Amino acid sequence: MAFASTTTPPASKGANIGIWVAQALGAGLFLMSGVMKTMTPIPELSAMMPWAGEYSATFVRFIGVIDIAGGLGLLLPALTRIKPRLTVIAAAACVLLQILAICFHAMRGEFEVLPSNAVYIALALIVLWGRGRKAPIAPRT
């Protein structure tokens, strides 16, 4: 008696490369954003991001640390193959973060920022789907 296989076929090389590109781009964007929010003096940062001057420096720096954690999470677990499932969790958290950012900016009338949030979400969704379903990374043995 033959049973249908419940495992998914391995992803093509092209799909895997595409997912790695999305991971690298997403990580780069989140890391750059996080470093900017944690290292740039608040007066300079508020010239680029008006909201940064309207909230406490602690809040702005905290958001920067979250961005850095998201960027590292999109890449490092899969790259090192140490608990690679954390990449999927980080991607889901990055999607949630950007949904909250869209709500925040929309409430403030900062609609010009929303396309960049959409890019962040798209990259995180590719990683979420890719490493969760299409081409999961096996942990080190």
N, CA, C and O of each residue as an XYZ file, in Angstrom:
564
protein
N       0.845     -1.166      0.000
C       0.000      0.000      0.000
C       0.896      1.236      0.000
O       1.786      1.356      0.842
N       0.667      2.146     -0.932
C       1.493      3.351     -1.044
C       0.751      4.537     -0.446
O      -0.452      4.711     -0.644
N       1.481      5.319      0.267
C       0.921      6.530      0.862
C       1.524      7.750      0.182
O       2.685      7.737     -0.226
N       0.735      8.785      0.068
C       1.242     10.034     -0.508
C       2.234     10.668      0.465
O       2.042     10.648      1.681
N       3.265     11.212     -0.086
C       4.287     11.859      0.743
C       3.764     13.201      1.258
O       3.147     13.963      0.513
N       4.013     13.476      2.522
C       3.593     14.760      3.100
C       4.731     15.761      3.134
O       4.554     16.888      3.596
N       5.899     15.360      2.650
C       7.021     16.298      2.628
C       6.964     17.107      1.343
O       6.498     16.628      0.309
N       7.440     18.330      1.423
C       7.462     19.179      0.242
C       8.734     18.892     -0.540
O       9.774     18.606      0.053
N       8.664     18.965     -1.862
C       9.869     18.729     -2.654
C      10.888     19.843     -2.379
O      10.509     20.958     -2.021
N      12.157     19.544     -2.545
C      13.165     20.572     -2.282
C      12.988     21.764     -3.229
O      12.583     21.614     -4.382
N      13.300     22.930     -2.712
C      13.164     24.156     -3.508
C      14.232     24.188     -4.592
O      15.317     23.628     -4.440
N      13.899     24.853     -5.679
C      14.882     25.002     -6.743
C      16.025     25.898     -6.277
O      15.889     26.665     -5.324
N      17.129     25.784     -6.959
C      18.298     26.604     -6.621
C      17.963     28.088     -6.776
O      18.375     28.914     -5.961
N      17.216     28.414     -7.820
C      16.834     29.809     -8.051
C      15.959     30.364     -6.942
O      16.135     31.507     -6.519
N      15.007     29.551     -6.465
C      14.144     30.006     -5.370
C      14.965     30.220     -4.111
O      14.776     31.208     -3.402
N      15.865     29.308     -3.836
C      16.705     29.440     -2.647
C      17.579     30.691     -2.730
O      17.734     31.410     -1.743
N      18.140     30.947     -3.892
C      18.961     32.156     -4.068
C      18.102     33.401     -3.884
O      18.525     34.357     -3.234
N      16.900     33.397     -4.451
C      15.998     34.535     -4.303
C      15.641     34.810     -2.846
O      15.554     35.962     -2.420
N      15.438     33.741     -2.097
C      15.123     33.910     -0.675
C      16.331     34.464      0.070
O      16.181     35.332      0.930
N      17.532     33.971     -0.251
C      18.742     34.513      0.381
C      18.912     35.997      0.055
O      19.316     36.781      0.914
N      18.603     36.381     -1.184
C      18.696     37.806     -1.566
C      17.714     38.624     -0.735
O      18.068     39.687     -0.227
N      16.482     38.135     -0.592
C      15.495     38.845      0.229
C      15.966     38.939      1.676
O      15.784     39.969      2.325
N      16.572     37.862      2.183
C      17.084     37.886      3.551
C      18.178     38.937      3.693
O      18.172     39.716      4.646
N      19.109     38.963      2.755
C      20.223     39.908      2.839
C      19.735     41.351      2.704
O      20.161     42.223      3.460
N      18.843     41.603      1.746
C      18.309     42.960      1.574
C      17.504     43.394      2.796
O      17.671     44.507      3.295
N      16.637     42.513      3.270
C      15.832     42.831      4.455
C      16.709     43.089      5.662
O      16.503     44.059      6.391
N      17.690     42.224      5.875
C      18.605     42.407      6.999
C      19.350     43.727      6.866
O      19.484     44.467      7.840
N      19.831     44.020      5.674
C      20.553     45.274      5.456
C      19.694     46.498      5.750
O      20.150     47.442      6.395
N      18.446     46.480      5.273
C      17.555     47.613      5.514
C      17.234     47.784      6.998
O      17.287     48.892      7.532
N      16.903     46.680      7.651
C      16.589     46.773      9.082
C      17.819     47.196      9.886
O      17.706     47.998     10.813
N      18.987     46.664      9.539
C      20.204     47.039     10.264
C      20.557     48.516     10.051
O      20.900     49.222     11.000
N      20.469     48.972      8.805
C      20.766     50.393      8.543
C      19.808     51.300      9.301
O      20.219     52.296      9.896
N      18.533     50.950      9.273
C      17.531     51.740      9.985
C      17.817     51.741     11.480
O      17.743     52.781     12.135
N      18.145     50.567     12.014
C      18.417     50.461     13.445
C      19.661     51.216     13.871
O      19.661     51.899     14.895
N      20.715     51.095     13.090
C      21.952     51.808     13.421
C      21.714     53.311     13.362
O      22.197     54.057     14.213
N      20.967     53.752     12.354
C      20.674     55.177     12.240
C      19.900     55.668     13.464
O      20.201     56.736     13.996
N      18.910     54.899     13.913
C      18.089     55.315     15.056
C      18.842     55.221     16.380
O      18.501     55.926     17.330
N      19.848     54.374     16.462
C      20.592     54.245     17.715
C      21.829     55.125     17.771
O      22.284     55.465     18.863
N      22.383     55.502     16.636
C      23.665     56.221     16.635
C      23.580     57.699     16.247
O      24.445     58.489     16.625
N      22.555     58.070     15.506
C      22.451     59.455     15.040
C      21.931     60.336     16.166
O      20.958     59.978     16.829
N      22.566     61.491     16.392
C      22.028     62.415     17.407
C      20.572     62.772     17.074
O      20.219     62.954     15.909
N      19.750     62.868     18.096
C      18.313     63.089     17.918
C      18.011     64.335     17.081
O      17.131     64.264     16.224
N      18.691     65.476     17.279
C      18.379     66.631     16.418
C      18.601     66.345     14.926
O      17.811     66.779     14.088
N      19.665     65.623     14.598
C      19.913     65.263     13.197
C      18.865     64.260     12.702
O      18.371     64.361     11.579
N      18.545     63.313     13.544
C      17.570     62.286     13.172
C      16.186     62.896     12.958
O      15.462     62.496     12.047
N      15.821     63.863     13.798
C      14.494     64.478     13.663
C      14.391     65.326     12.400
O      13.286     65.611     11.938
N      15.521     65.732     11.837
C      15.483     66.432     10.555
C      15.076     65.466      9.435
O      14.452     65.870      8.454
N      15.436     64.191      9.594
C      15.073     63.168      8.600
C      13.739     62.514      8.932
O      12.952     62.196      8.041
N      13.494     62.317     10.225
C      12.288     61.651     10.716
C      11.672     62.553     11.778
O      12.071     62.487     12.941
N      10.719     63.387     11.409
C      10.174     64.350     12.376
C       9.673     63.728     13.672
O       9.772     64.355     14.727
N       9.143     62.522     13.622
C       8.621     61.886     14.831
C       9.711     61.663     15.869
O       9.427     61.644     17.067
N      10.955     61.495     15.427
C      12.051     61.206     16.362
C      12.279     62.353     17.344
O      12.731     62.128     18.466
N      11.974     63.562     16.934
C      12.136     64.702     17.824
C      10.952     64.922     18.752
O      11.026     65.724     19.683
N       9.850     64.204     18.496
C       8.632     64.389     19.282
C       8.457     63.342     20.379
O       7.551     63.452     21.204
N       9.307     62.343     20.390
C       9.246     61.280     21.380
C      10.563     61.237     22.139
O      11.550     61.839     21.713
N      10.581     60.532     23.253
C      11.800     60.492     24.062
C      12.920     59.789     23.291
O      12.670     58.918     22.459
N      14.138     60.181     23.583
C      15.300     59.555     22.961
C      15.334     58.066     23.292
O      15.753     57.257     22.464
N      14.903     57.706     24.478
C      14.879     56.294     24.876
C      13.965     55.492     23.953
O      14.323     54.388     23.543
N      12.798     56.028     23.623
C      11.870     55.355     22.728
C      12.484     55.198     21.339
O      12.405     54.124     20.742
N      13.092     56.257     20.827
C      13.698     56.217     19.490
C      14.819     55.180     19.461
O      14.907     54.384     18.526
N      15.668     55.190     20.476
C      16.778     54.228     20.540
C      16.248     52.793     20.681
O      16.813     51.866     20.101
N      15.169     52.611     21.446
C      14.568     51.291     21.619
C      14.065     50.751     20.282
O      14.267     49.577     19.972
N      13.419     51.590     19.500
C      12.949     51.183     18.166
C      14.148     50.797     17.305
O      14.083     49.839     16.536
N      15.237     51.542     17.435
C      16.454     51.206     16.700
C      16.999     49.843     17.080
O      17.417     49.078     16.210
N      17.000     49.529     18.366
C      17.472     48.224     18.831
C      16.568     47.117     18.291
O      17.054     46.051     17.911
N      15.264     47.361     18.255
C      14.335     46.374     17.694
C      14.643     46.155     16.211
O      14.646     45.016     15.743
N      14.900     47.231     15.476
C      15.258     47.099     14.061
C      16.529     46.266     13.892
O      16.594     45.403     13.017
N      17.527     46.521     14.716
C      18.782     45.763     14.639
C      18.529     44.287     14.931
O      19.034     43.417     14.222
N      17.756     44.007     15.964
C      17.441     42.614     16.301
C      16.712     41.926     15.146
O      16.988     40.769     14.831
N      15.782     42.645     14.520
C      15.069     42.074     13.372
C      16.003     41.780     12.215
O      15.923     40.720     11.593
N      16.887     42.718     11.930
C      17.843     42.513     10.842
C      18.752     41.326     11.081
O      18.986     40.518     10.183
N      19.262     41.225     12.301
C      20.119     40.079     12.640
C      19.331     38.778     12.587
O      19.841     37.754     12.131
N      18.090     38.820     13.052
C      17.251     37.627     13.069
C      16.885     37.129     11.685
O      16.708     35.927     11.485
N      16.768     38.043     10.719
C      16.448     37.630      9.354
C      17.581     36.838      8.716
O      17.352     36.037      7.811
N      18.793     37.062      9.184
C      19.942     36.490      8.497
C      20.729     35.458      9.308
O      20.979     34.354      8.825
N      21.116     35.806     10.524
C      22.076     34.976     11.253
C      21.632     33.543     11.563
O      22.425     32.627     11.346
N      20.427     33.295     12.053
C      20.074     31.900     12.351
C      20.130     30.993     11.116
O      20.588     29.853     11.202
N      19.671     31.493      9.984
C      19.714     30.686      8.765
C      21.144     30.554      8.252
O      21.547     29.486      7.791
N      21.899     31.628      8.333
C      23.271     31.616      7.833
C      24.156     30.672      8.640
O      24.961     29.937      8.067
N      24.016     30.685      9.945
C      24.827     29.823     10.805
C      24.237     28.437     10.967
O      24.914     27.513     11.419
N      22.955     28.290     10.592
C      22.203     27.048     10.766
C      22.083     26.666     12.238
O      21.891     25.495     12.568
N      22.196     27.647     13.113
C      21.964     27.448     14.540
C      20.554     27.962     14.821
O      20.299     29.165     14.749
N      19.650     27.053     15.139
C      18.237     27.371     15.348
C      17.665     28.203     14.187
O      17.138     29.293     14.409
N      17.767     27.693     12.961
C      17.318     28.464     11.794
C      15.832     28.807     11.813
O      15.403     29.700     11.083
N      15.046     28.126     12.620
C      13.612     28.451     12.722
C      13.422     29.863     13.279
O      12.377     30.479     13.072
N      14.441     30.376     13.989
C      14.366     31.746     14.510
C      14.280     32.775     13.378
O      13.749     33.869     13.574
N      14.796     32.431     12.207
C      14.680     33.335     11.056
C      13.216     33.533     10.690
O      12.799     34.648     10.376
N      12.439     32.463     10.728
C      11.006     32.545     10.419
C      10.298     33.401     11.468
O       9.454     34.232     11.133
N      10.641     33.196     12.721
C      10.035     33.981     13.807
C      10.423     35.453     13.669
O       9.586     36.336     13.860
N      11.682     35.718     13.340
C      12.128     37.104     13.150
C      11.391     37.752     11.977
O      11.019     38.924     12.047
N      11.181     36.994     10.905
C      10.465     37.545      9.748
C       9.036     37.907     10.125
O       8.536     38.959      9.727
N       8.375     37.038     10.891
C       7.012     37.338     11.338
C       7.000     38.579     12.228
O       6.107     39.418     12.112
N       7.980     38.696     13.108
C       8.068     39.869     13.984
C       8.340     41.142     13.175
O       7.825     42.209     13.508
N       9.138     41.031     12.125
C       9.418     42.197     11.266
C       8.157     42.640     10.525
O       7.918     43.836     10.363
N       7.356     41.680     10.078
C       6.077     42.026      9.434
C       5.193     42.770     10.425
O       4.623     43.808     10.091
N       5.076     42.251     11.632
C       4.263     42.909     12.665
C       4.793     44.307     12.970
O       4.017     45.255     13.088
N       6.094     44.434     13.097
C       6.702     45.741     13.362
C       6.338     46.743     12.270
O       6.009     47.892     12.563
N       6.395     46.315     11.030
C       6.098     47.236      9.925
C       4.609     47.549      9.830
O       4.243     48.655      9.432
N       3.757     46.619     10.181
C       2.316     46.917     10.226
C       2.059     47.999     11.275
O       1.304     48.942     11.038
N       2.694     47.850     12.432
C       2.560     48.877     13.476
C       3.151     50.205     13.017
O       2.598     51.263     13.316
N       4.269     50.162     12.293
C       4.877     51.387     11.778
C       3.955     52.072     10.766
O       3.846     53.298     10.753
N       3.295     51.282      9.923
C       2.352     51.852      8.954
C       1.215     52.549      9.691
O       0.836     53.664      9.333
N       0.673     51.908     10.710
C      -0.403     52.519     11.501
C       0.088     53.819     12.145
O      -0.602     54.838     12.103
N       1.266     53.777     12.731
C       1.855     54.945     13.396
C       2.009     56.114     12.408
O       1.579     57.234     12.683
N       2.629     55.829     11.257
C       2.865     56.900     10.283
C       1.563     57.386      9.650
O       1.421     58.578      9.379
N       0.623     56.494      9.413
C      -0.663     56.902      8.834
C      -1.423     57.810      9.800
O      -2.025     58.799      9.383
N      -1.395     57.469     11.099
C      -2.071     58.315     12.089
C      -1.438     59.708     12.149
O      -2.120     60.689     12.445
N      -0.169     59.788     11.876
C       0.540     61.072     11.893
C       0.447     61.799     10.542
O       0.922     62.927     10.415
N      -0.160     61.162      9.541
C      -0.274     61.780      8.220
C       1.010     61.714      7.416
O       1.176     62.467      6.456
N       1.923     60.824      7.791
C       3.211     60.694      7.096
C       3.115     59.610      6.017
O       3.804     58.591      6.073
N       2.251     59.858      5.046
C       1.965     58.851      4.032
C       3.128     58.620      3.070
O       3.188     57.582      2.412
N       4.037     59.563      2.984
C       5.191     59.412      2.097
C       6.146     58.312      2.569
O       6.977     57.841      1.792
N       6.034     57.905      3.818
C       6.898     56.860      4.386
C       6.355     55.464      4.092
O       7.113     54.494      4.116
N       5.077     55.344      3.819
C       4.430     54.045      3.693
C       5.005     53.149      2.593
O       5.068     51.936      2.798
N       5.428     53.677      1.437
C       6.031     52.772      0.442
C       7.289     52.063      0.957
O       7.517     50.898      0.631
N       8.096     52.748      1.749
C       9.284     52.071      2.282
C       8.874     50.990      3.281
O       9.495     49.929      3.331
N       7.833     51.249      4.075
C       7.326     50.211      4.980
C       6.829     49.004      4.181
O       6.997     47.862      4.610
N       6.221     49.257      3.029
C       5.731     48.170      2.181
C       6.892     47.319      1.659
O       6.763     46.100      1.549
N       8.006     47.943      1.341
C       9.188     47.194      0.890
C       9.702     46.310      2.021
O      10.017     45.142      1.797
N       9.787     46.852      3.225
C      10.228     46.076      4.380
C       9.303     44.871      4.599
O       9.770     43.761      4.851
N       7.993     45.101      4.501
C       7.030     44.006      4.683
C       7.199     42.958      3.592
O       7.200     41.760      3.877
N       7.340     43.395      2.355
C       7.474     42.447      1.245
C       8.694     41.545      1.441
O       8.606     40.331      1.260
N       9.819     42.133      1.807
C      11.028     41.329      2.020
C      10.847     40.358      3.189
O      11.240     39.195      3.102
N      10.254     40.839      4.272
C      10.037     39.972      5.429
C       9.050     38.850      5.092
O       9.217     37.727      5.566
N       8.034     39.133      4.289
C       7.074     38.092      3.893
C       7.727     37.034      3.009
O       7.415     35.849      3.121
N       8.626     37.459      2.136
C       9.359     36.494      1.307
C      10.168     35.557      2.198
O      10.184     34.344      1.985
N      10.835     36.122      3.191
C      11.628     35.311      4.111
C      10.708     34.398      4.937
O      11.005     33.218      5.127
N       9.614     34.944      5.415
C       8.660     34.165      6.210
C       8.155     32.961      5.422
O       8.178     31.836      5.921
N       7.702     33.192      4.204
C       7.215     32.113      3.352
C       8.355     31.194      2.915
O       8.243     29.970      2.967
N       9.450     31.812      2.485
C      10.556     31.029      1.940
C      11.204     30.110      2.943
O      11.425     28.933      2.658
N      11.512     30.633      4.116
C      12.187     29.807      5.122
C      11.194     29.012      5.968
O      11.576     28.060      6.648
N       9.940     29.397      5.925
C       8.926     28.639      6.645
C       8.354     27.495      5.842
O       8.036     26.446      6.402
N       8.215     27.675      4.512
C       7.533     26.684      3.685
C       8.363     26.195      2.491
O       8.562     24.994      2.308
N       8.833     27.130      1.700
C       9.425     26.787      0.402
C      10.814     26.161      0.524
O      11.082     25.130     -0.094
N      11.689     26.766      1.305
C      13.076     26.291      1.395
C      13.597     26.438      2.815
O      14.496     27.241      3.065
N      13.041     25.666      3.752
C      13.530     25.759      5.129
C      14.999     25.367      5.221
O      15.490     24.550      4.442
N      15.676     25.954      6.168
C      17.079     25.640      6.414
C      17.125     24.582      7.521
O      16.511     24.747      8.576
N      17.847     23.513      7.272
C      17.989     22.460      8.285
C      18.993     22.901      9.334
O      20.019     23.498      9.008
N      18.699     22.608     10.598
C      19.664     22.967     11.632
C      20.935     22.123     11.526
O      20.939     21.033     10.952
N      22.004     22.661     12.094
C      23.259     21.900     12.148
C      23.058     20.625     12.952
O      22.290     20.582     13.913
N      23.756     19.615     12.540
C      23.671     18.369     13.308
C      24.990     18.062     13.978
O      25.110     17.050     14.670
